[in-house]
Amino acid sequence: MRYISTRGQAPALTFEQAMMTGLATDGGLYVPETVPTLTADQIAEMAGQSYEDIAFTVMRPFIGDTFTDQEFRDMIARAYAGFGHVARAPLVQIAPNHFLLELFHGPTLAFKDFAMQLIGQMFQASLTRSGNRITIVGATSGDTGSAAIEAFRGLDNVDVFILFPHGRVSEVQRRQMTTPIEANVHALAMDGDFDDCQAMLKDMFNNTDFREGVRLAGVNSINWGRVLAQVVYYFSSAVSLGAPHREVSFTVPTGNFGDIFAGYIAKQMGLPIKDLVVATNQNDILHRTLETGAYTKEGVTPSISPSMDIQVSSNFERALFDAYGRDGETVAAQMDDLKSGGFKISQGAYQYLRDTFLSGRASEDETSAAITRYLAEHGELLCPHSAVGVDVAEDHLGDTPMITLATAHPAKFPDAVNAATSISPPLPARMADLYDRDERVTRVVRDFDAVSTLIKDRIAQ
Ligand SMILES: *Cc1c(COP(=O)(O)O)cnc(C)c1O
């Protein structure tokens, strides 16, 4: 199994190399050269199996000989052992033919734990083998940073630094990043907003001396390993509703397009998925693109579902690559046009995307109203991201069962939930003392020399 870049100019890599590299050297994203398929019988056998067994079957064909079967099974077991629900991704019914896939039982209460916990295990195994030590630096608006810290805390051969915008993440998100006690965890609160943090991270990757000096690695949402781990719960949930004998549809609250792209991969692997519905908040570049065929940047307007507040959607490039018949040169040219504001998708590629994805958008008022309505009429307390999902899903309900992904626990976004329901959702018992733990955080200014020196000093200790 080899991985190729969406821009066609970088060398093909193995699974392990693609995972450790992240972004391709031509600026593109890695995708499998061919997507392996599972037979209907193989999918049928998943009925009644544990999440871990399904995970092994789904992901095994993608990893080549990077790990032995036993190593890979052990990593999967360790990755999900810390989840607060033995089903890992339980499915609950919320309305006739409408189901909620609860992806918030991991250690940081958001779906990113599914990928990050496994990535932590895979990085660890790979680094132990090579004897290398790396420095992971991430920029976060909240969920990615806490999931990364939780996945890498206490692991050998890794230091993890997370840059977050000072004063602009929720208290739960901040505490999840600042309370781990392990010496390899470094939470950095930077002056500025999320875009400033991302710009700083980009400068680090573009500075060859720094990048090579600290052996910089990234685990942002374009990492193929992360996408792959998310394919699993499409299978586990669809099978529990009757796949492969019955079709299902999915609605996915979407920001960087990683999660919905994993659904697209599941479909290519042979899972009978009818509709894949992209649900956006008011930052609706994806919905607009699917409606008009033009991918144009607008500014970001902060919303009550902040993990979906994006200006451009990085993983969309992977879908575009397929839409253009895997023509990397065209993708590279379009991505170049994006620098000056946007591009128009060609007729053929646009048709491919329209045939593959449906979409909808929920305004702030609609999101808040959905939180209120789902508690009153369905007995379900939703986080604002999941509320965007169910609100959009309602426009696509029909004879095919609809599964909406619940991407975070309501207690992670208590302000929006409280405003809509007057309820302050409690944290799960296993982390109820989060507000009492000591915090450890370093304030940094938005200055490359200052931040890069701090990182070099810390890892030298
Ligand atoms: C990251 C995130 C999303 C968006 O997921 P993408 O893979 O970026 O589309 C949605 N909801 C929550 C809670 C998230 O943390």
XYZ file of C-alpha atoms and ligand atoms in Angstrom:
476
model
C 0.000 0.000 0.000
C 1.507 3.268 -1.158
C 0.409 6.859 -0.581
C 0.517 9.584 -3.208
C 0.251 13.373 -2.969
C -2.829 15.274 -4.167
C -0.490 17.649 -6.003
C 1.364 14.953 -7.870
C 4.931 16.177 -7.322
C 6.023 14.458 -4.096
C 7.424 10.924 -3.814
C 5.024 8.072 -2.996
C 5.411 6.909 0.613
C 4.566 3.953 2.820
C 1.859 4.255 5.466
C 4.435 4.842 8.179
C 6.235 7.541 6.198
C 2.992 9.293 5.248
C 1.861 9.288 8.873
C 5.145 10.633 10.218
C 5.432 13.251 7.449
C 1.953 14.805 7.464
C 2.050 17.359 4.652
C 3.709 16.244 1.397
C 6.781 18.139 0.183
C 4.789 19.601 -2.748
C 2.257 21.068 -0.309
C -0.266 18.321 -1.071
C -2.004 15.764 1.126
C -1.345 12.038 1.080
C -4.060 9.633 -0.104
C -3.887 5.874 -0.740
C -2.904 5.005 -4.300
C -5.928 2.692 -4.396
C -8.599 2.275 -1.748
C -8.887 -1.337 -0.578
C -12.371 -2.820 -0.476
C -14.108 -5.212 1.910
C -16.572 -7.795 0.646
C -20.195 -7.873 1.797
C -19.340 -11.031 3.751
C -16.473 -9.325 5.557
C -18.769 -6.447 6.499
C -21.544 -8.824 7.595
C -19.101 -10.575 9.929
C -18.657 -7.331 11.881
C -22.164 -7.647 13.309
C -21.838 -8.103 17.058
C -18.061 -7.633 17.099
C -16.260 -5.256 19.466
C -15.239 -1.815 18.236
C -11.613 -2.936 18.462
C -12.153 -5.974 16.225
C -13.976 -3.892 13.633
C -11.184 -1.308 13.817
C -8.604 -3.973 13.027
C -10.517 -5.296 9.994
C -11.178 -1.842 8.576
C -7.694 -0.360 9.018
C -5.470 -3.406 8.465
C -5.438 -3.188 4.624
C -4.183 0.407 4.783
C -1.105 -0.017 6.947
C 0.875 -2.433 4.785
C 3.685 -4.068 6.733
C 4.239 -1.107 9.055
C 3.112 -3.177 12.067
C 2.505 -6.874 12.607
C -1.090 -7.946 13.185
C -0.435 -8.485 16.871
C 1.313 -5.136 17.301
C -1.550 -3.399 15.564
C -4.204 -5.171 17.636
C -2.362 -4.199 20.831
C -2.175 -0.559 19.765
C -5.880 -0.450 19.012
C -6.629 -1.998 22.402
C -4.496 0.566 24.237
C -5.884 3.482 22.202
C -9.491 2.886 23.214
C -9.032 1.424 26.713
C -9.370 4.873 28.300
C -12.810 5.577 26.816
C -15.705 5.979 29.208
C -18.053 3.659 27.277
C -17.336 0.048 26.478
C -19.009 0.367 23.053
C -16.541 3.246 22.354
C -18.951 4.793 19.781
C -22.490 3.955 20.963
C -25.463 4.609 18.688
C -28.691 5.955 20.172
C -32.036 6.545 18.517
C -33.325 10.134 18.674
C -36.307 9.996 16.282
C -37.936 7.557 13.863
C -35.158 6.508 11.513
C -32.729 9.073 12.981
C -29.782 8.005 15.135
C -27.021 9.782 17.000
C -23.499 8.357 16.944
C -21.940 9.403 20.258
C -18.271 10.102 19.551
C -17.581 11.935 22.809
C -16.694 9.196 25.282
C -12.930 9.597 24.857
C -10.610 11.298 27.351
C -11.201 14.854 26.056
C -14.901 14.433 25.232
C -14.671 15.064 21.474
C -14.403 12.762 18.460
C -10.805 13.781 17.835
C -9.799 11.301 20.553
C -10.648 8.401 18.198
C -7.862 9.398 15.839
C -5.440 11.038 18.227
C -5.317 8.171 20.732
C -4.416 5.747 17.972
C -1.909 8.138 16.383
C -0.197 8.403 19.784
C 0.223 4.616 19.885
C 1.440 4.402 16.283
C 3.952 7.256 16.676
C 5.276 5.665 19.861
C 5.822 2.292 18.189
C 7.482 3.829 15.163
C 9.805 6.035 17.246
C 10.783 3.208 19.565
C 11.813 1.218 16.521
C 13.807 4.014 14.881
C 15.247 5.379 18.137
C 14.286 8.907 17.048
C 12.924 11.616 19.286
C 10.479 14.153 17.862
C 8.832 17.404 18.852
C 5.160 17.740 18.095
C 3.893 21.280 17.836
C 0.231 21.930 17.245
C -1.990 24.988 17.013
C -5.488 24.645 18.311
C -8.779 26.432 18.752
C -9.451 23.904 21.523
C -10.316 20.316 20.690
C -7.279 19.253 18.659
C -4.805 20.492 21.255
C -6.406 18.773 24.190
C -6.785 15.534 22.216
C -3.109 15.668 21.178
C -1.898 16.307 24.719
C -4.059 13.504 26.046
C -2.680 11.121 23.395
C 1.018 11.936 23.842
C 1.267 12.678 27.574
C 3.896 10.545 29.234
C 5.006 8.797 26.014
C 8.734 8.297 25.478
C 10.549 9.968 22.578
C 7.987 12.765 22.168
C 7.603 16.303 23.454
C 4.283 17.933 22.713
C 3.809 21.709 22.559
C 0.361 23.160 21.962
C -0.179 26.796 21.021
C -3.610 28.105 21.851
C -4.988 31.653 21.701
C -4.877 33.127 25.207
C -8.351 33.778 26.587
C -10.130 32.361 23.537
C -10.730 28.708 24.385
C -13.409 27.420 26.752
C -12.422 26.760 30.349
C -12.860 23.000 29.935
C -10.676 23.025 26.820
C -8.003 25.111 28.562
C -7.945 22.943 31.676
C -7.660 19.788 29.583
C -4.471 21.266 28.110
C -2.984 22.802 31.274
C -3.638 20.167 33.951
C -1.701 17.095 32.678
C 1.329 16.743 34.960
C 3.711 14.896 32.617
C 6.980 16.675 31.867
C 6.694 16.124 28.099
C 3.514 18.259 27.875
C 3.830 22.000 27.255
C 0.770 24.235 26.956
C 1.581 27.634 25.443
C -0.985 30.445 25.653
C -0.199 32.936 22.905
C -1.402 36.498 22.443
C -3.697 36.694 19.420
C -6.321 34.477 17.825
C -6.326 30.975 16.344
C -5.117 32.203 12.943
C -2.085 33.773 14.662
C -1.309 30.432 16.321
C -1.608 28.660 12.978
C 0.605 31.244 11.294
C 3.246 30.714 13.992
C 3.108 26.960 13.424
C 3.480 27.446 9.694
C 6.555 29.642 10.259
C 8.087 26.850 12.322
C 7.564 24.279 9.593
C 8.941 26.692 6.988
C 12.108 27.347 8.992
C 14.411 24.498 7.973
C 16.927 25.035 10.778
C 14.266 24.907 13.432
C 12.306 22.088 11.785
C 15.314 19.814 11.504
C 16.903 20.976 14.759
C 13.987 19.867 16.910
C 12.733 17.114 14.535
C 9.397 18.847 14.194
C 6.317 16.726 13.515
C 2.655 17.597 13.118
C -0.537 15.806 13.946
C -3.041 18.227 12.441
C -6.190 17.037 10.725
C -4.558 16.467 7.335
C -2.508 13.583 8.750
C -3.619 10.447 6.898
C -3.383 8.375 10.073
C -6.071 10.537 11.634
C -8.448 10.222 8.708
C -7.996 6.461 8.667
C -8.911 6.001 12.344
C -12.183 7.822 11.701
C -13.295 5.402 8.982
C -13.957 2.756 11.621
C -17.047 4.210 13.294
C -18.853 4.522 9.970
C -18.600 0.740 9.731
C -19.444 -0.035 13.363
C -22.570 2.150 13.318
C -23.807 1.129 9.859
C -23.418 -2.553 10.689
C -25.483 -2.157 13.833
C -28.315 -0.796 11.660
C -28.195 -3.663 9.193
C -25.330 -3.023 6.759
C -24.314 -4.514 4.405
C -27.897 -5.693 3.813
C -29.353 -2.231 4.324
C -28.155 1.228 3.274
C -27.610 4.039 5.769
C -26.938 7.771 5.440
C -24.716 10.027 7.534
C -24.796 13.705 8.471
C -21.477 15.067 9.662
C -20.842 18.407 11.431
C -17.929 19.591 9.315
C -15.028 21.993 9.572
C -11.795 20.781 8.022
C -13.554 17.965 6.126
C -11.539 15.209 7.841
C -14.443 13.418 9.434
C -16.758 13.474 6.399
C -13.864 12.415 4.176
C -13.462 9.343 6.371
C -17.111 8.548 5.576
C -16.341 8.889 1.879
C -13.489 6.391 2.274
C -15.836 3.977 4.094
C -18.200 4.191 1.130
C -15.373 3.533 -1.320
C -14.372 0.507 0.730
C -17.785 -0.986 0.047
C -19.963 0.190 2.933
C -23.440 0.820 1.479
C -23.839 4.521 2.275
C -26.602 6.372 0.473
C -26.120 10.041 1.412
C -23.153 11.805 2.982
C -24.420 15.154 4.229
C -21.984 17.964 5.055
C -23.378 20.150 7.879
C -21.770 23.566 8.413
C -22.387 26.437 10.796
C -22.470 30.050 9.580
C -18.887 29.616 8.351
C -20.266 27.793 5.367
C -17.574 27.705 2.678
C -18.278 24.004 2.061
C -22.024 24.431 1.758
C -21.583 27.394 -0.576
C -19.096 25.432 -2.677
C -21.437 22.494 -3.066
C -24.299 24.881 -3.945
C -22.422 27.049 -6.433
C -19.261 25.280 -7.611
C -17.121 28.226 -6.494
C -14.693 27.799 -3.590
C -14.203 31.293 -2.214
C -12.724 32.437 1.063
C -14.617 34.772 3.334
C -13.534 35.828 6.821
C -14.383 33.700 9.861
C -17.238 34.803 12.102
C -16.933 33.272 15.584
C -19.832 30.933 16.365
C -21.163 28.863 19.266
C -19.737 25.778 17.501
C -16.126 27.023 17.442
C -14.497 23.762 16.320
C -16.153 24.284 12.935
C -15.136 27.932 12.522
C -12.896 27.656 9.493
C -12.060 29.849 6.549
C -10.744 27.111 4.264
C -11.238 23.421 4.737
C -7.894 21.668 4.376
C -9.035 18.076 3.743
C -11.394 19.189 0.968
C -8.331 18.988 -1.279
C -8.538 15.200 -1.008
C -12.078 15.164 -2.385
C -11.092 17.626 -5.084
C -8.265 15.312 -6.155
C -10.761 12.519 -6.864
C -13.233 14.949 -8.445
C -10.515 15.914 -10.924
C -9.797 12.303 -11.803
C -6.670 12.355 -9.616
C -5.015 15.038 -11.707
C -2.498 16.534 -9.258
C -1.434 19.328 -11.584
C -4.943 20.753 -11.760
C -5.358 20.486 -7.990
C -2.057 22.307 -7.474
C -3.168 25.091 -9.836
C -6.507 25.494 -8.054
C -4.824 25.609 -4.653
C -2.558 28.310 -6.028
C -5.621 30.347 -7.046
C -6.917 29.990 -3.497
C -4.111 32.256 -2.313
C -5.778 35.104 -4.192
C -9.230 34.342 -2.815
C -10.745 31.304 -4.506
C -11.389 29.256 -7.634
C -14.197 27.873 -9.743
C -14.483 24.107 -9.934
C -14.745 22.716 -13.477
C -18.118 21.354 -14.582
C -17.086 17.697 -14.476
C -15.446 17.909 -11.065
C -18.379 19.859 -9.674
C -20.776 17.180 -10.888
C -18.682 14.504 -9.134
C -18.839 16.431 -5.853
C -22.592 17.017 -6.201
C -23.141 13.305 -6.790
C -21.023 12.447 -3.737
C -21.988 14.967 -1.049
C -25.166 16.755 0.025
C -24.934 19.771 2.301
C -26.747 22.156 4.587
C -26.040 25.030 6.941
C -27.365 25.957 10.367
C -27.344 29.594 11.509
C -26.565 30.520 15.107
C -30.281 30.823 15.927
C -31.068 27.485 14.292
C -28.263 25.796 16.214
C -29.405 27.175 19.528
C -33.040 26.313 18.746
C -32.003 22.746 17.889
C -30.328 22.353 21.297
C -33.537 23.560 22.990
C -35.814 21.400 20.801
C -33.785 18.187 21.118
C -33.852 18.403 24.875
C -37.591 19.178 25.029
C -38.826 16.786 22.347
C -36.188 14.044 22.178
C -34.717 14.065 25.695
C -31.222 14.555 24.284
C -28.761 17.206 25.455
C -26.573 18.141 22.470
C -23.343 20.088 22.131
C -23.596 22.950 19.597
C -21.657 21.031 16.902
C -23.949 18.037 17.149
C -26.901 20.459 17.086
C -25.709 21.814 13.730
C -25.668 18.195 12.577
C -29.192 17.228 13.622
C -30.637 20.499 12.338
C -29.207 19.865 8.872
C -30.007 16.126 9.026
C -33.710 16.903 9.508
C -33.834 18.169 5.922
C -32.565 14.809 4.677
C -34.604 12.259 6.631
C -36.407 9.595 4.612
C -36.679 5.838 4.211
C -32.969 5.300 4.744
C -31.791 5.381 8.365
C -29.886 8.606 9.090
C -26.933 8.613 11.479
C -25.833 12.040 12.716
C -22.391 12.250 14.264
C -22.383 13.777 17.773
C -18.869 15.179 17.786
C -18.519 16.528 21.341
C -20.000 16.137 24.813
C -22.324 18.985 25.877
C -20.199 19.610 28.994
C -17.349 20.719 26.756
C -19.409 23.725 25.593
C -21.435 24.601 28.696
C -22.119 28.241 27.813
C -23.957 27.537 24.557
C -25.825 24.629 26.124
C -26.822 26.685 29.137
C -28.006 29.594 26.987
C -30.322 27.246 25.073
C -31.590 25.060 27.921
C -30.720 26.711 31.279
C -28.923 23.472 32.108
C -25.235 23.398 33.058
C -24.176 19.983 31.793
C -21.998 18.177 34.352
C -18.668 16.628 33.359
C -18.612 12.818 33.374
C -17.647 11.449 36.800
C -14.219 10.283 35.649
C -13.121 13.898 35.107
C -15.328 15.682 37.610
C -12.297 17.104 39.444
C -11.020 18.958 36.346
C -11.841 22.312 37.899
C -9.814 21.489 41.014
C -6.592 20.382 39.339
C -3.563 22.702 39.220
C -2.859 24.396 35.903
C 0.537 24.678 34.249
C 0.814 27.008 31.268
C 3.387 29.341 29.730
C 2.286 32.704 28.333
C 4.110 33.536 25.092
C 4.133 36.587 22.851
C 3.539 36.373 19.118
C 7.215 36.383 18.191
C 8.919 33.590 16.283
C 12.323 33.952 17.943
C 10.838 33.960 21.431
C 8.626 30.919 20.879
C 11.172 28.871 18.948
C 13.871 29.581 21.560
C 11.532 28.513 24.337
C 10.850 25.208 22.574
C 14.554 24.544 21.951
C 15.376 25.307 25.586
C 12.642 23.064 26.921
C 13.585 20.008 24.900
C 17.288 20.443 25.777
C 16.464 19.925 29.444
C -12.944 19.147 14.858
C -14.397 19.166 15.179
C -15.380 19.186 14.173
C -15.033 19.277 12.693
O -14.409 18.124 12.216
P -13.616 18.128 10.825
O -12.977 16.798 10.704
O -12.618 19.255 10.935
O -14.603 18.401 9.744
C -16.708 19.122 14.558
N -17.062 19.067 15.866
C -16.142 19.051 16.861
C -16.610 19.015 18.273
C -14.779 19.090 16.564
O -13.882 19.090 17.557
